Coordinates of C-alpha atoms and ligand atoms in Angstrom, one line a residue:
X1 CA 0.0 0.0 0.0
X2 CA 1.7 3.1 -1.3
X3 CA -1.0 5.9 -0.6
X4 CA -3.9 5.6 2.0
X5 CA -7.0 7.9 1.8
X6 CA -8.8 9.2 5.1
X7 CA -11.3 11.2 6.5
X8 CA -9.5 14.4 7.1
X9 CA -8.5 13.8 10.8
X10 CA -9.5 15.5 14.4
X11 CA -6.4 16.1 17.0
X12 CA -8.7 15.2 20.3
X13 CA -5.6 16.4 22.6
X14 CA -4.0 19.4 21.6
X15 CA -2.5 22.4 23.1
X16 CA -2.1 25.6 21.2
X17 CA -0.3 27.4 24.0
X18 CA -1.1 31.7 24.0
X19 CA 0.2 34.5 22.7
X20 CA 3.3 34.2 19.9
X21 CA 3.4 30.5 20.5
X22 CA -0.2 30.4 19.8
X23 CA 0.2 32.1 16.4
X24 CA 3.3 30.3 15.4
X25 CA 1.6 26.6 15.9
X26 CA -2.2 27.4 15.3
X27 CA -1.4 27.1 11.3
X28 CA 0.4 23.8 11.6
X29 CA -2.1 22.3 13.3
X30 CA -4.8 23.4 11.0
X31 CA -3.1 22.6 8.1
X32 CA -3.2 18.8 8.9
X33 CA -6.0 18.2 11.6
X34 CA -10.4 19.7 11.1
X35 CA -11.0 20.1 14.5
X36 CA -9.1 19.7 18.0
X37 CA -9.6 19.4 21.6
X38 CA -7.7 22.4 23.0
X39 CA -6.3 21.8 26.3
X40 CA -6.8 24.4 29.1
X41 CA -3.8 24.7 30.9
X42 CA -3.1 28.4 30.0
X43 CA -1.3 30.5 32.8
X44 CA -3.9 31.4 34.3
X45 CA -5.9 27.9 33.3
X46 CA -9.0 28.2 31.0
X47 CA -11.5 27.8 34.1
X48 CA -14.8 29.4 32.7
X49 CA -16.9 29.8 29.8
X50 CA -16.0 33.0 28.9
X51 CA -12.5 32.3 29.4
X52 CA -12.7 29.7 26.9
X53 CA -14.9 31.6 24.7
X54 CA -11.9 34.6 24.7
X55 CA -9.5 31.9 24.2
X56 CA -11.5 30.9 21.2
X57 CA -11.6 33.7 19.5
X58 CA -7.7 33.6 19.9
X59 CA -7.0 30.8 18.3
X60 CA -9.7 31.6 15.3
X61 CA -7.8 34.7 15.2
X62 CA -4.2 32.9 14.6
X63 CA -5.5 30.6 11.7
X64 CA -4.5 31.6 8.3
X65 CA -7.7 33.2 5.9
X66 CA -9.8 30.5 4.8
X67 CA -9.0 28.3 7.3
X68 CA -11.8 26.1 8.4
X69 CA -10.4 24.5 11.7
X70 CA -12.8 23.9 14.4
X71 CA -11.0 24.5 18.1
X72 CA -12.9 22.4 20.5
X73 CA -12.7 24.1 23.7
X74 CA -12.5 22.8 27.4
X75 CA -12.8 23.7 30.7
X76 CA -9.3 23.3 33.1
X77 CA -11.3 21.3 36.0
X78 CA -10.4 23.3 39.7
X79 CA -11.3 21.9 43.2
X80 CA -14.2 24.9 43.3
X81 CA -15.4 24.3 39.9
X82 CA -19.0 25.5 40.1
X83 CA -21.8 22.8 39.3
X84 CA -23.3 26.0 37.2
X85 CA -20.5 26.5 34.9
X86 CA -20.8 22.9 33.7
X87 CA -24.3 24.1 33.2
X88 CA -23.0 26.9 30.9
X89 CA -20.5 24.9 29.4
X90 CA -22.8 22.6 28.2
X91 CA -25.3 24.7 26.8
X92 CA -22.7 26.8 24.9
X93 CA -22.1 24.9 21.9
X94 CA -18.2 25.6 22.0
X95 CA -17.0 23.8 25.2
X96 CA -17.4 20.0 24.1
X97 CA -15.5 18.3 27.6
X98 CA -13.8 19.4 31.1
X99 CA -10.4 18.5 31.7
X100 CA -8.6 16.9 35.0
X101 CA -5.1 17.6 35.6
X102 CA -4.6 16.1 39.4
X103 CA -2.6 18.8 41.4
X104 CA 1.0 18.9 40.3
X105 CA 0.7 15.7 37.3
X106 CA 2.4 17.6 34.6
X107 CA 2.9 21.2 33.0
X108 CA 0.8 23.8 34.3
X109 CA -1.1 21.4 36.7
X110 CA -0.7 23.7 39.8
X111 CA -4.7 24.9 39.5
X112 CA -5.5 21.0 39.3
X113 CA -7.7 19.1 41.5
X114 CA -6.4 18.3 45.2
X115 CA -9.3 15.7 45.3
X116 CA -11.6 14.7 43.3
X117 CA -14.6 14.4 46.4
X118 CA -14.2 18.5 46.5
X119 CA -15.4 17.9 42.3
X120 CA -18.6 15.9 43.4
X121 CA -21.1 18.4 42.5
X122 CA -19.1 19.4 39.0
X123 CA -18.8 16.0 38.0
X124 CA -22.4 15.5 38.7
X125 CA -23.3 17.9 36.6
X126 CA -21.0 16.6 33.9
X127 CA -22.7 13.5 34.4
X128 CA -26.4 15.6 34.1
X129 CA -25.2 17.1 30.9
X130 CA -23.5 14.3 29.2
X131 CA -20.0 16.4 29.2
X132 CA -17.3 14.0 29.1
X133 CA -14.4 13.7 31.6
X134 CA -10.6 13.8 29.8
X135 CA -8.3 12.5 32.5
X136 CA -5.1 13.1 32.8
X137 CA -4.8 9.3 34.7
X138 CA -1.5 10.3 37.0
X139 CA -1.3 9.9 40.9
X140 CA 0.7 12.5 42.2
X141 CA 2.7 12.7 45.6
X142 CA 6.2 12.6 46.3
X143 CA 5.7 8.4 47.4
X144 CA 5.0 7.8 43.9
X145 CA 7.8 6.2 41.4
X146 CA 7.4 8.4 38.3
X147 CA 6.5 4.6 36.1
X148 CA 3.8 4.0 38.2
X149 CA 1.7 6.9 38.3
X150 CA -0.7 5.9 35.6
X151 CA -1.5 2.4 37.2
X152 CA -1.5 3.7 40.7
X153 CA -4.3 6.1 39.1
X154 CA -6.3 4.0 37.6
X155 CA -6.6 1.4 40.6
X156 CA -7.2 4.7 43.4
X157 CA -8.7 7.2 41.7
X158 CA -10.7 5.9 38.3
X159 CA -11.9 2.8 39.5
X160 CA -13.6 4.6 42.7
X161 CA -14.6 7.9 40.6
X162 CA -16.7 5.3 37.5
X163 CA -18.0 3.9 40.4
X164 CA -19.4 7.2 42.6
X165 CA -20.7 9.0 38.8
X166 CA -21.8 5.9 37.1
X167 CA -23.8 8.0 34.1
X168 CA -19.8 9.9 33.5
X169 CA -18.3 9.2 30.3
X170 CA -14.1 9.4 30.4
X171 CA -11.7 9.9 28.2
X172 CA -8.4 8.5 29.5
X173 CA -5.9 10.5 27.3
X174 CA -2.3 9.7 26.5
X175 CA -2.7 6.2 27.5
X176 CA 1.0 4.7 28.0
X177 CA 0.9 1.3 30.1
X178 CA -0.5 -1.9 29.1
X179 CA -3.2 -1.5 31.8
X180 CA -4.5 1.7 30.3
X181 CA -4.7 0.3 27.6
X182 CA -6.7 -3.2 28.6
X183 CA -9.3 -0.5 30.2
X184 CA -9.4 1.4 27.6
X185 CA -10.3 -1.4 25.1
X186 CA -13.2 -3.1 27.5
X187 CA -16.5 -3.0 27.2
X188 CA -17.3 0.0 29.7
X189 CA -19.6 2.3 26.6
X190 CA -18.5 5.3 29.1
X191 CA -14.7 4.7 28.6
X192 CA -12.4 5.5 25.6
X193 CA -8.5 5.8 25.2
X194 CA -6.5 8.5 23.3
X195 CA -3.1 7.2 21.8
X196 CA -0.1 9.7 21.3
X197 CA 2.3 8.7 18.4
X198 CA 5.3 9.1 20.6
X199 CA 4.1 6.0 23.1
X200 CA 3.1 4.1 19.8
X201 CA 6.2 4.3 18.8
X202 CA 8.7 4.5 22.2
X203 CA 9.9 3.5 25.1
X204 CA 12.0 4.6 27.6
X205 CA 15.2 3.4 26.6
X206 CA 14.9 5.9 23.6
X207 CA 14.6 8.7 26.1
X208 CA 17.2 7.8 28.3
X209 CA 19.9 5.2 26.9
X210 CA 22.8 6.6 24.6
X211 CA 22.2 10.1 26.4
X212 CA 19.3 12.0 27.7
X213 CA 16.7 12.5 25.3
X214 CA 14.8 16.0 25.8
X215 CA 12.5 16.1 23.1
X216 CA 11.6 12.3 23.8
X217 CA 10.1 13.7 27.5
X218 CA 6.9 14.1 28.1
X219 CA 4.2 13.4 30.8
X220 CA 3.0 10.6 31.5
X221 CA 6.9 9.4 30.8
X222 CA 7.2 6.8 28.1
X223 CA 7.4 3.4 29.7
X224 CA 8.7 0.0 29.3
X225 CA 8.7 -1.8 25.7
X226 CA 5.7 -4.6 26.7
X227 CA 4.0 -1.6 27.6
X228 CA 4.4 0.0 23.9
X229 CA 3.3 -2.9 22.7
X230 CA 0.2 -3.4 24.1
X231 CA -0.6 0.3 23.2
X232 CA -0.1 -0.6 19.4
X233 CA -2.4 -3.8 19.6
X234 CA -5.1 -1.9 21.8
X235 CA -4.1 1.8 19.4
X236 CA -4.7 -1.4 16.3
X237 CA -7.1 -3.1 17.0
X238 CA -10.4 -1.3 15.8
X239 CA -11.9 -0.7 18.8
X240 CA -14.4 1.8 18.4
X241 CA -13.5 3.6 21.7
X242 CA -9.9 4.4 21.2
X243 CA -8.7 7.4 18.7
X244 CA -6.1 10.0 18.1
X245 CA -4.7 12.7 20.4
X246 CA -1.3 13.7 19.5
X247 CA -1.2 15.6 23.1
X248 CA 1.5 18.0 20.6
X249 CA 3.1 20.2 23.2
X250 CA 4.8 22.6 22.0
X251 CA 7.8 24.5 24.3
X252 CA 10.6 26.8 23.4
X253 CA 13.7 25.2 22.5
X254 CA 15.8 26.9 25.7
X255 CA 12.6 25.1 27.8
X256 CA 13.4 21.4 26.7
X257 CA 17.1 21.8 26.3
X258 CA 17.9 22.6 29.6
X259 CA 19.2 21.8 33.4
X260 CA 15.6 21.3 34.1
X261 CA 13.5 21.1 30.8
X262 CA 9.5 21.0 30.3
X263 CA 7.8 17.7 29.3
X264 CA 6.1 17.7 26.4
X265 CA 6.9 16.7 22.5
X266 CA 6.1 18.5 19.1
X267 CA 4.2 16.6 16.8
X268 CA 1.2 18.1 15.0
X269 CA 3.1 18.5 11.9
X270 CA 3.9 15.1 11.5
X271 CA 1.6 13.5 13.6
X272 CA 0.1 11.7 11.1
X273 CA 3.1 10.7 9.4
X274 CA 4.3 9.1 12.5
X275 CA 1.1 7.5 13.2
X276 CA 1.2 6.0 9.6
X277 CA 4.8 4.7 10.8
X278 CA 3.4 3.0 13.8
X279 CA 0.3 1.6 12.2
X280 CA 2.5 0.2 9.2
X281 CA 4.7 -1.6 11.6
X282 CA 1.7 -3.3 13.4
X283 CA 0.2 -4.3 9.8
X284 CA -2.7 -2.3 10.6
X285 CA -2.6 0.8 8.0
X286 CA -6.1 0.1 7.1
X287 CA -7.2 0.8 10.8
X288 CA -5.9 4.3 10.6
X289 CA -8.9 6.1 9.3
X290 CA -11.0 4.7 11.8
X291 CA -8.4 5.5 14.6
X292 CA -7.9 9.1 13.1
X293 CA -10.8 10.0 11.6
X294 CA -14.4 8.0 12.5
X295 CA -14.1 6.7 16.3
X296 CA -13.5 9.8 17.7
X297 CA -16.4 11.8 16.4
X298 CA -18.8 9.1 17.4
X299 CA -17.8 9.3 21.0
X300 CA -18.1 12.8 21.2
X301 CA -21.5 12.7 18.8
X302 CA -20.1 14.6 15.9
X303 CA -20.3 14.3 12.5
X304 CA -17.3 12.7 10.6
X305 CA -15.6 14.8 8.2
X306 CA -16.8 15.2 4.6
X307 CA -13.4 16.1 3.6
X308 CA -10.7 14.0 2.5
X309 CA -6.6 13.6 2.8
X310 CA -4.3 11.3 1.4
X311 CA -1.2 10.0 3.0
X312 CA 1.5 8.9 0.0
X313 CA 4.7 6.8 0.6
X314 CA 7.2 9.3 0.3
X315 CA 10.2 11.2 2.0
X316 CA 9.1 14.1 4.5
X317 CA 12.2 15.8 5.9
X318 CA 11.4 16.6 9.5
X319 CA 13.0 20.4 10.0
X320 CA 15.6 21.0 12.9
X321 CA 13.2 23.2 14.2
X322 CA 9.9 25.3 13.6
X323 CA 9.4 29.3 14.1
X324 CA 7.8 29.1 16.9
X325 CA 7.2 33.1 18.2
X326 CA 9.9 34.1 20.4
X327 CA 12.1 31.4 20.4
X328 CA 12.1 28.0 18.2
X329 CA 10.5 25.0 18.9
X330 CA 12.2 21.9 18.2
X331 CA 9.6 18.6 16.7
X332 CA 10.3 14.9 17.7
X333 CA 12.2 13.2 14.7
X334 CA 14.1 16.9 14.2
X335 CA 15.9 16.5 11.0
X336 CA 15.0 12.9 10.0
X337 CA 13.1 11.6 7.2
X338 CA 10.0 10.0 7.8
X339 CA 8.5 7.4 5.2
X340 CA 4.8 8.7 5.1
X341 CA 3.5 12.2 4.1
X342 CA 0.4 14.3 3.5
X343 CA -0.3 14.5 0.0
X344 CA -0.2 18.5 -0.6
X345 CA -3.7 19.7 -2.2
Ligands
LIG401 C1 1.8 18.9 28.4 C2 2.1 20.4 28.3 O1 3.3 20.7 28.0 O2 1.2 21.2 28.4 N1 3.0 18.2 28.6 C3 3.2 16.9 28.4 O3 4.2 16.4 28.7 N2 2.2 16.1 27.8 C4 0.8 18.7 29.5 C5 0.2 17.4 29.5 O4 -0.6 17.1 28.6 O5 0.5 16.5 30.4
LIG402 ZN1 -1.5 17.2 27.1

């Protein structure tokens, strides 16, 4: 198979940053995905309606004329979130989920929840309005070895927080162990996975072995190889509950490459090239239009795109670096050539 024809896809975790950033990436984005799911965790964090609505009319404002992409907004869940702004978010039309960073998982998470009993009456509202959940599934606290957040969240905090809202729908985003990703692919209707192409593709090792890996960092951490591979079969296997989030997370060069650099990895140029990579290698290309495309509007009740792109077997040099406002920002794969690219209209 030498060219593969999709529904043009949706990014269903993405952030877009603010400001310079914001302009610099907003473009790429759009020039590959329809719509997104913009993560909230601006500085301040996107806590209201009419913060998201602002934030909005940012990002609209940063697309290039003509541009048709749809930003997906959500609300940055807090421990006070007021049942009545899930009423307002709901009704809006624009804010399509609510977000849970726990309290100190990953970048900007300082606003995040302390605990999720102080979120009862929000998430019951969620659960009222049919306003999904997207989880970042971490357990925080100093106790807690880094490779076993994800699992420690799932068994203290999910499991107990399906079972006191049992009408809330989840998304458990950036799954990256191989028990993420056997919840993921159940037969709970409420749950569904997002897959980023970096844990498709990675484990630790390629972080940390032959030197320290900057641009290969991101939260949760990439894990052990069995764990990659059971995020590939589940990522493969057609289950209608598990689709694309890139979780593309863009940071200034002089912020990744440093004494103390930021997690997060750069991908919403290529995602889809890499993606095709991973997809290829499980002999599952056929399964990417679902995956990118179809499953992920059916979970959030959208319709699927009407408009088509193709993917073609051929070179795509990854640049050292994009422009990315005030400083560059450096993609995963920087200068290497990946095997699948978007077929320019
Ligand atoms: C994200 C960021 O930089 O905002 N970083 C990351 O490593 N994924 C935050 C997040 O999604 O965890
Ligand atoms: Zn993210």
């Amino acid at each position: 198979m030498d060219t593969l024809t999709l529904p043009r896809p949706d990014d269903w975790h993405l952030h877009l940053r603010d400001g310079a950033l914001l302009e610099a990436v907003a473009p790429q984005a759009a020039a590959v995905f329809s719509r997104a799911i913009i993560m909230p965790n601006l500085q301040p964090p996107v806590t209201t309606v009419e913060q998201a609505a602002a934030y909005r009319q940012r990002i609209l404002a940063a697309l290039p004329a003509g541009s048709t992409f749809e930003p997906l907004m959500t609300l940055y869940l807090t421990d006070n979130t007021p049942p009545e702004e899930i009423a307002r978010a709901a009704a809006s039309g624009f804010v399509h989920a609510v977000k849970l960073y726990p309290a100190g998982a990953t970048t900007h998470s300082d606003a995040g929840v302390t605990d999720l009993l102080l979120c009862y009456d929000a998430l019951a509202a969620m659960e009222e309005h049919g306003l999904p959940l997207l989880i970042h599934g971490e357990r925080t606290g100093p106790e807690l070895d880094i490779f076993e957040r994800e699992t420690a969240f799932i068994d203290d905090v999910l499991q107990p927080l399906l079972d006191r809202h049992p009408r809330l729908r989840v998304v458990l985003e950036h799954v990256t162990t191989a028990e993420g990703a056997e919840l993921v692919t159940g037969d709970d209707p409420r749950l569904a996975g997002t897959f980023t192409p970096q844990h498709l593709l990675y484990n630790r090792n390629d972080l940390l072995v032959g030197g320290l890996k900057p641009h290969y960092y991101c939260m949760p951490i990439l894990k052990r190889e069995a764990d990659r591979e059971a995020l590939l079969e589940a990522a493969t296997s057609g289950h209608p509950r598990v689709f694309l989030g890139t979780d593309s997370a863009p940071h200034p060069q002089g912020a990744k490459e440093s004494a103390c650099g930021c997690a997060g990895c750069y991908t919403a140029p290529i995602a889809l090239s890499l993606y095709a990579e991973a997809f290829e290698a499980a002999g599952a290309l056929g399964r990417l239009a679902d995956f990118a495309g179809r499953n992920g509007p059916a979970f959030y009740g959208l319709p699927v795109n009407q408009e088509t792109v193709t993917l073609e077997r051929a070179p795509l040099e990854v640049p050292a670096s994009y422009p990315g406002g005030d400083a560059p920002v450096v993609p995963l794969r920087a200068g290497e050539t990946l095997a699948w690219r978007l077929r320019q209209p």
